[in-house]
PDB file of C-alpha atoms in Angstrom:
ATOM      1  CA  LEU E   1     206.759  82.628 273.883  1.00 57.00           C
ATOM      2  CA  PRO E   2     206.387  81.682 270.247  1.00 56.00           C
ATOM      3  CA  ALA E   3     208.495  83.694 267.865  1.00 55.00           C
ATOM      4  CA  ALA E   4     206.735  86.359 265.873  1.00 54.00           C
ATOM      5  CA  PRO E   5     205.965  85.240 262.343  1.00 53.00           C
ATOM      6  CA  ALA E   6     208.485  86.449 259.829  1.00 52.00           C
ATOM      7  CA  THR E   7     207.170  89.006 257.414  1.00 51.00           C
ATOM      8  CA  GLU E   8     207.933  88.531 253.756  1.00 53.00           C
ATOM      9  CA  ALA E   9     209.948  91.287 252.138  1.00 49.00           C
ATOM     10  CA  PRO E  10     208.226  93.104 249.289  1.00 47.00           C
ATOM     11  CA  ARG E  11     208.927  91.636 245.891  1.00 51.00           C
ATOM     12  CA  GLY E  12     212.107  93.108 244.418  1.00 49.00           C
ATOM     13  CA  MET E  13     213.603  93.972 247.835  1.00 48.00           C
ATOM     14  CA  ARG E  14     215.955  91.808 249.885  1.00 51.00           C
ATOM     15  CA  ALA E  15     214.870  90.722 253.320  1.00 53.00           C
ATOM     16  CA  GLY E  16     216.159  92.953 256.076  1.00 54.00           C
ATOM     17  CA  THR E  17     216.229  96.134 254.037  1.00 51.00           C
ATOM     18  CA  VAL E  18     214.309  99.162 255.226  1.00 51.00           C
ATOM     19  CA  THR E  19     211.560 100.565 253.056  1.00 51.00           C
ATOM     20  CA  PRO E  20     212.167 104.292 252.459  1.00 52.00           C
ATOM     21  CA  THR E  21     209.557 106.449 254.114  1.00 52.00           C
ATOM     22  CA  ALA E  22     209.674 109.288 251.601  1.00 53.00           C
ATOM     23  CA  CYS E  23     210.934 109.891 248.094  1.00 51.00           C
ATOM     24  CA  LEU E  24     213.933 112.101 247.618  1.00 53.00           C
ATOM     25  CA  GLN E  25     212.871 115.631 246.767  1.00 58.00           C
ATOM     26  CA  SER E  26     214.023 117.177 243.503  1.00 57.00           C
ATOM     27  CA  THR E  27     216.591 119.948 243.745  1.00 68.00           C
ATOM     28  CA  HIS E  28     214.839 121.896 240.964  1.00 68.00           C
ATOM     29  CA  PRO E  29     212.117 124.320 242.071  1.00 72.00           C
ATOM     30  CA  PRO E  30     208.646 123.547 240.717  1.00 79.00           C
ATOM     31  CA  TRP E  31     207.586 125.355 237.563  1.00 74.00           C
ATOM     32  CA  ASP E  32     205.427 128.371 238.316  1.00 80.00           C
ATOM     33  CA  PRO E  33     203.108 129.063 235.342  1.00 88.00           C
ATOM     34  CA  THR E  34     201.975 132.392 236.788  1.00 91.00           C
ATOM     35  CA  LYS E  35     205.446 133.837 236.212  1.00 91.00           C
ATOM     36  CA  ASP E  36     205.274 133.028 232.500  1.00 93.00           C
ATOM     37  CA  LEU E  37     201.700 134.256 232.233  1.00 95.00           C
ATOM     38  CA  ARG E  38     202.619 137.604 233.768  1.00 94.00           C
ATOM     39  CA  ALA E  39     205.701 137.975 231.562  1.00 95.00           C
ATOM     40  CA  ILE E  40     203.844 137.144 228.344  1.00 96.00           C
ATOM     41  CA  ALA E  41     200.812 139.287 229.200  1.00 97.00           C
ATOM     42  CA  SER E  42     202.874 142.364 230.091  1.00 97.00           C
ATOM     43  CA  ASN E  43     205.041 141.890 226.995  1.00 97.00           C
ATOM     44  CA  PHE E  44     202.058 141.896 224.633  1.00 97.00           C
ATOM     45  CA  CYS E  45     200.567 144.866 226.467  1.00 96.00           C
ATOM     46  CA  TYR E  46     203.766 146.806 225.780  1.00 97.00           C
ATOM     47  CA  LEU E  47     203.810 145.650 222.151  1.00 97.00           C
ATOM     48  CA  GLU E  48     200.218 146.726 221.561  1.00 95.00           C
ATOM     49  CA  ASN E  49     201.143 150.217 222.771  1.00 95.00           C
ATOM     50  CA  SER E  50     204.362 150.396 220.744  1.00 96.00           C
ATOM     51  CA  GLY E  51     202.821 150.884 217.298  1.00 95.00           C
ATOM     52  CA  TRP E  52     205.490 148.710 215.611  1.00 97.00           C
ATOM     53  CA  TYR E  53     203.925 145.360 216.506  1.00 97.00           C
ATOM     54  CA  TRP E  54     202.154 144.180 213.345  1.00 97.00           C
ATOM     55  CA  GLY E  55     200.508 141.052 214.719  1.00 96.00           C
ATOM     56  CA  ALA E  56     199.654 138.153 212.415  1.00 96.00           C
ATOM     57  CA  VAL E  57     201.286 139.194 209.139  1.00 96.00           C
ATOM     58  CA  THR E  58     203.339 136.851 206.985  1.00 96.00           C
ATOM     59  CA  ALA E  59     207.056 137.083 206.318  1.00 96.00           C
ATOM     60  CA  ALA E  60     206.328 138.148 202.738  1.00 97.00           C
ATOM     61  CA  GLN E  61     204.063 140.976 203.930  1.00 97.00           C
ATOM     62  CA  ALA E  62     206.619 142.163 206.483  1.00 97.00           C
ATOM     63  CA  HIS E  63     209.456 142.066 203.957  1.00 97.00           C
ATOM     64  CA  ALA E  64     207.349 143.973 201.426  1.00 97.00           C
ATOM     65  CA  ALA E  65     206.731 146.694 204.018  1.00 97.00           C
ATOM     66  CA  LEU E  66     210.487 146.939 204.648  1.00 97.00           C
ATOM     67  CA  GLN E  67     211.675 146.605 201.045  1.00 95.00           C
ATOM     68  CA  GLU E  68     211.804 150.350 200.312  1.00 93.00           C
ATOM     69  CA  ALA E  69     212.762 151.371 203.856  1.00 95.00           C
ATOM     70  CA  SER E  70     216.238 152.451 204.901  1.00 95.00           C
ATOM     71  CA  GLU E  71     218.698 150.055 206.511  1.00 95.00           C
ATOM     72  CA  GLY E  72     217.845 149.412 210.141  1.00 95.00           C
ATOM     73  CA  ALA E  73     214.072 149.806 209.774  1.00 97.00           C
ATOM     74  CA  PHE E  74     212.255 147.079 211.701  1.00 98.00           C
ATOM     75  CA  LEU E  75     208.961 145.724 212.968  1.00 98.00           C
ATOM     76  CA  VAL E  76     207.841 142.866 215.223  1.00 98.00           C
ATOM     77  CA  ARG E  77     205.206 140.346 214.180  1.00 98.00           C
ATOM     78  CA  ASP E  78     203.782 136.987 215.191  1.00 97.00           C
ATOM     79  CA  SER E  79     205.993 134.071 214.207  1.00 97.00           C
ATOM     80  CA  SER E  80     204.682 131.481 211.772  1.00 93.00           C
ATOM     81  CA  HIS E  81     206.812 128.809 213.484  1.00 94.00           C
ATOM     82  CA  PRO E  82     204.821 126.817 216.079  1.00 93.00           C
ATOM     83  CA  LEU E  83     207.684 126.871 218.602  1.00 93.00           C
ATOM     84  CA  TYR E  84     208.110 130.660 218.600  1.00 96.00           C
ATOM     85  CA  MET E  85     205.773 133.486 219.546  1.00 97.00           C
ATOM     86  CA  LEU E  86     207.400 136.449 217.829  1.00 98.00           C
ATOM     87  CA  THR E  87     209.746 137.393 215.009  1.00 97.00           C
ATOM     88  CA  LEU E  88     211.794 140.524 214.393  1.00 97.00           C
ATOM     89  CA  SER E  89     211.766 141.613 210.733  1.00 97.00           C
ATOM     90  CA  VAL E  90     214.478 144.104 209.789  1.00 96.00           C
ATOM     91  CA  ARG E  91     215.826 145.823 206.668  1.00 95.00           C
ATOM     92  CA  THR E  92     219.515 144.973 206.354  1.00 93.00           C
ATOM     93  CA  ALA E  93     222.121 146.032 203.809  1.00 90.00           C
ATOM     94  CA  ARG E  94     221.235 142.887 201.835  1.00 90.00           C
ATOM     95  CA  GLY E  95     217.487 143.317 202.014  1.00 93.00           C
ATOM     96  CA  PRO E  96     214.683 142.484 204.453  1.00 95.00           C
ATOM     97  CA  THR E  97     215.046 139.420 206.632  1.00 94.00           C
ATOM     98  CA  SER E  98     213.534 137.927 209.787  1.00 95.00           C
ATOM     99  CA  ILE E  99     215.053 136.694 213.037  1.00 94.00           C
ATOM    100  CA  ARG E 100     213.014 134.668 215.487  1.00 95.00           C
ATOM    101  CA  ILE E 101     212.739 135.745 219.104  1.00 97.00           C
ATOM    102  CA  GLN E 102     213.211 132.993 221.662  1.00 95.00           C
ATOM    103  CA  TYR E 103     211.303 132.857 224.935  1.00 96.00           C
ATOM    104  CA  SER E 104     212.563 130.945 227.954  1.00 92.00           C
ATOM    105  CA  SER E 105     211.999 131.350 231.691  1.00 90.00           C
ATOM    106  CA  ALA E 106     210.226 134.703 231.331  1.00 94.00           C
ATOM    107  CA  ARG E 107     213.056 136.123 229.183  1.00 95.00           C
ATOM    108  CA  PHE E 108     213.316 137.048 225.490  1.00 97.00           C
ATOM    109  CA  LEU E 109     216.410 136.826 223.283  1.00 94.00           C
ATOM    110  CA  LEU E 110     217.284 136.627 219.600  1.00 93.00           C
ATOM    111  CA  ASP E 111     217.689 133.285 217.854  1.00 90.00           C
ATOM    112  CA  SER E 112     221.282 133.729 216.698  1.00 75.00           C
ATOM    113  CA  SER E 113     223.898 131.616 214.917  1.00 68.00           C
ATOM    114  CA  SER E 114     226.726 133.752 216.283  1.00 62.00           C
ATOM    115  CA  PRO E 115     229.564 131.950 218.130  1.00 62.00           C
ATOM    116  CA  ALA E 116     228.770 134.340 220.971  1.00 59.00           C
ATOM    117  CA  ARG E 117     225.215 132.992 221.231  1.00 65.00           C
ATOM    118  CA  PRO E 118     225.637 131.673 224.813  1.00 68.00           C
ATOM    119  CA  SER E 119     226.581 135.182 225.945  1.00 71.00           C
ATOM    120  CA  LEU E 120     223.738 137.011 224.187  1.00 83.00           C
ATOM    121  CA  SER E 121     221.664 139.152 226.514  1.00 90.00           C
ATOM    122  CA  SER E 122     218.097 138.232 227.391  1.00 94.00           C
ATOM    123  CA  PHE E 123     215.368 140.669 228.393  1.00 97.00           C
ATOM    124  CA  PRO E 124     212.075 140.662 230.334  1.00 97.00           C
ATOM    125  CA  ASN E 125     210.171 141.941 227.277  1.00 98.00           C
ATOM    126  CA  VAL E 126     210.634 142.605 223.566  1.00 98.00           C
ATOM    127  CA  PRO E 127     210.697 146.445 223.769  1.00 98.00           C
ATOM    128  CA  SER E 128     213.690 146.151 226.120  1.00 97.00           C
ATOM    129  CA  LEU E 129     215.369 143.809 223.625  1.00 96.00           C
ATOM    130  CA  VAL E 130     214.751 146.212 220.728  1.00 97.00           C
ATOM    131  CA  GLN E 131     215.906 149.196 222.769  1.00 95.00           C
ATOM    132  CA  HIS E 132     219.141 147.372 223.608  1.00 94.00           C
ATOM    133  CA  TYR E 133     219.989 146.715 219.955  1.00 92.00           C
ATOM    134  CA  MET E 134     219.184 150.320 219.059  1.00 91.00           C
ATOM    135  CA  GLY E 135     221.554 151.673 221.696  1.00 74.00           C
ATOM    136  CA  PRO E 136     224.818 153.373 220.669  1.00 66.00           C
ATOM    137  CA  LYS E 137     226.879 150.916 222.733  1.00 52.00           C
ATOM    138  CA  SER E 138     225.325 147.757 221.330  1.00 49.00           C
ATOM    139  CA  LYS E 139     227.291 145.715 218.828  1.00 45.00           C
ATOM    140  CA  ALA E 140     225.940 144.332 215.580  1.00 43.00           C
ATOM    141  CA  GLU E 141     224.886 140.727 216.062  1.00 45.00           C
ATOM    142  CA  GLU E 142     225.112 137.814 213.686  1.00 41.00           C
ATOM    143  CA  GLY E 143     221.518 136.629 213.573  1.00 42.00           C
ATOM    144  CA  GLU E 144     220.290 133.375 212.100  1.00 41.00           C
ATOM    145  CA  LEU E 145     217.638 133.899 209.441  1.00 38.00           C
ATOM    146  CA  ALA E 146     214.203 132.671 210.429  1.00 39.00           C
ATOM    147  CA  LYS E 147     213.009 130.086 207.925  1.00 40.00           C
ATOM    148  CA  GLU E 148     209.534 131.523 207.454  1.00 45.00           C
ATOM    149  CA  ALA E 149     208.989 131.542 203.696  1.00 41.00           C
ATOM    150  CA  PRO E 150     210.889 134.763 202.896  1.00 45.00           C
ATOM    151  CA  SER E 151     209.859 136.783 199.888  1.00 42.00           C
ATOM    152  CA  LYS E 152     211.497 136.194 196.514  1.00 44.00           C
ATOM    153  CA  SER E 153     213.418 139.463 196.695  1.00 42.00           C
ATOM    154  CA  SER E 154     214.751 138.440 200.110  1.00 40.00           C
ATOM    155  CA  GLN E 155     215.819 135.020 198.820  1.00 41.00           C
ATOM    156  CA  GLU E 156     217.761 136.652 196.002  1.00 40.00           C
ATOM    157  CA  SER E 157     219.473 139.196 198.257  1.00 39.00           C
ATOM    158  CA  VAL E 158     220.418 136.868 201.121  1.00 37.00           C
ATOM    159  CA  GLN E 159     222.952 134.220 200.156  1.00 40.00           C
ATOM    160  CA  SER E 160     224.254 133.060 203.531  1.00 45.00           C
ATOM    161  CA  ALA E 161     222.780 131.875 206.813  1.00 49.00           C
ATOM    162  CA  SER E 162     223.720 134.967 208.800  1.00 56.00           C
ATOM    163  CA  VAL E 163     223.298 138.700 208.468  1.00 59.00           C
ATOM    164  CA  VAL E 164     224.537 141.739 210.366  1.00 63.00           C
ATOM    165  CA  MET E 165     221.590 143.308 212.168  1.00 71.00           C
ATOM    166  CA  LYS E 166     221.361 146.995 213.043  1.00 82.00           C
ATOM    167  CA  LEU E 167     218.138 148.456 214.451  1.00 94.00           C
ATOM    168  CA  LYS E 168     217.613 152.155 213.773  1.00 95.00           C
ATOM    169  CA  ARG E 169     213.970 153.034 213.118  1.00 95.00           C
ATOM    170  CA  ALA E 170     210.627 151.434 213.923  1.00 96.00           C
ATOM    171  CA  VAL E 171     208.104 150.996 211.116  1.00 97.00           C
ATOM    172  CA  TYR E 172     204.616 151.659 212.441  1.00 96.00           C
ATOM    173  CA  LYS E 173     201.676 149.510 211.440  1.00 94.00           C
ATOM    174  CA  PRO E 174     199.408 151.206 208.864  1.00 89.00           C
ATOM    175  CA  HIS E 175     196.223 152.733 210.276  1.00 85.00           C
ATOM    176  CA  SER E 176     197.591 152.220 213.811  1.00 82.00           C
ATOM    177  CA  LEU E 177     199.860 155.213 214.228  1.00 85.00           C
ATOM    178  CA  PRO E 178     200.726 156.089 217.846  1.00 89.00           C
ATOM    179  CA  SER E 179     198.802 158.855 219.549  1.00 93.00           C
ATOM    180  CA  LEU E 180     200.321 162.255 220.223  1.00 94.00           C
ATOM    181  CA  GLN E 181     200.366 161.370 223.932  1.00 95.00           C
ATOM    182  CA  HIS E 182     202.423 158.246 223.244  1.00 96.00           C
ATOM    183  CA  LEU E 183     204.883 160.106 221.014  1.00 96.00           C
ATOM    184  CA  THR E 184     205.296 162.710 223.759  1.00 96.00           C
ATOM    185  CA  ARG E 185     205.927 159.906 226.245  1.00 96.00           C
ATOM    186  CA  LEU E 186     208.718 158.573 224.022  1.00 97.00           C
ATOM    187  CA  VAL E 187     210.346 162.010 223.837  1.00 96.00           C
ATOM    188  CA  ILE E 188     210.274 162.315 227.631  1.00 96.00           C
ATOM    189  CA  HIS E 189     211.891 158.899 228.066  1.00 96.00           C
ATOM    190  CA  ARG E 190     214.585 159.742 225.510  1.00 94.00           C
ATOM    191  CA  HIS E 191     215.552 162.947 227.268  1.00 94.00           C
ATOM    192  CA  SER E 192     215.160 161.971 230.917  1.00 92.00           C
ATOM    193  CA  GLU E 193     217.080 159.321 232.836  1.00 89.00           C
ATOM    194  CA  CYS E 194     214.608 159.395 235.744  1.00 91.00           C
ATOM    195  CA  PRO E 195     211.178 160.388 234.377  1.00 91.00           C
ATOM    196  CA  GLU E 196     209.487 159.173 237.565  1.00 89.00           C
ATOM    197  CA  GLN E 197     211.147 162.079 239.396  1.00 92.00           C
ATOM    198  CA  LEU E 198     209.791 164.774 237.093  1.00 93.00           C
ATOM    199  CA  PRO E 199     207.466 167.361 238.703  1.00 94.00           C
ATOM    200  CA  LEU E 200     204.360 166.022 236.966  1.00 94.00           C
ATOM    201  CA  PRO E 201     200.884 165.090 238.233  1.00 95.00           C
ATOM    202  CA  LYS E 202     200.554 161.487 239.389  1.00 95.00           C
ATOM    203  CA  PRO E 203     198.289 160.444 236.475  1.00 95.00           C
ATOM    204  CA  LEU E 204     200.976 161.584 234.019  1.00 95.00           C
ATOM    205  CA  LEU E 205     203.694 159.780 235.966  1.00 95.00           C
ATOM    206  CA  ARG E 206     201.622 156.589 235.860  1.00 95.00           C
ATOM    207  CA  TYR E 207     201.168 157.066 232.118  1.00 96.00           C
ATOM    208  CA  LEU E 208     204.942 157.275 231.700  1.00 96.00           C
ATOM    209  CA  GLN E 209     205.411 154.119 233.763  1.00 95.00           C
ATOM    210  CA  ASP E 210     202.878 152.222 231.640  1.00 96.00           C
ATOM    211  CA  TYR E 211     205.409 152.252 228.778  1.00 97.00           C
ATOM    212  CA  PRO E 212     208.926 152.878 230.166  1.00 96.00           C
ATOM    213  CA  PHE E 213     210.797 152.660 226.838  1.00 96.00           C
ATOM    214  CA  LYS E 214     212.410 154.992 224.319  1.00 95.00           C
ATOM    215  CA  VAL E 215     211.204 153.244 221.165  1.00 95.00           C
TER     216      VAL E 215
END
């Protein structure tokens, strides 16, 4: 019988080699956008209920609102930097300043210049982050100043690239003060470790769960 005609190897491959039947699969799991969408949506829902989310205000406006406040007063606003969603503005001992809030893999953390930056805690939402830094056991962090056109008074008072941050009191947005129901909810969370176990009607328990924070 005549020999079968030899087949030419594909260009770039030596004769006799076997063509792989499938590409090697990546060890990294595919990115799931729904996880980020849920995290961002729930975070902004919490912020809208907080009363201390000021939305699209500038750094100068935020610093002016904090200028006469006591040390530790703070608010959260939209960041003017295109790579960040949110910024924490706080009144420090050296005047008002702003620290950007990073978002990565459905977690939020402060943009810090501290040597301990790799060990900084991250949180599923910004109210949890704020609550952590208001806690009695939390340590003051060295936070990198957000370069978002600070006010003149802030430029004069801040001479270095880091500042000790202490969160003590939220500054509510004007004309958007929290309702009496929300303030009562905060009091319950501050004085109860397990509010879901309180002998309350189910609608009230759901209302407590809609904003499970102390600030």
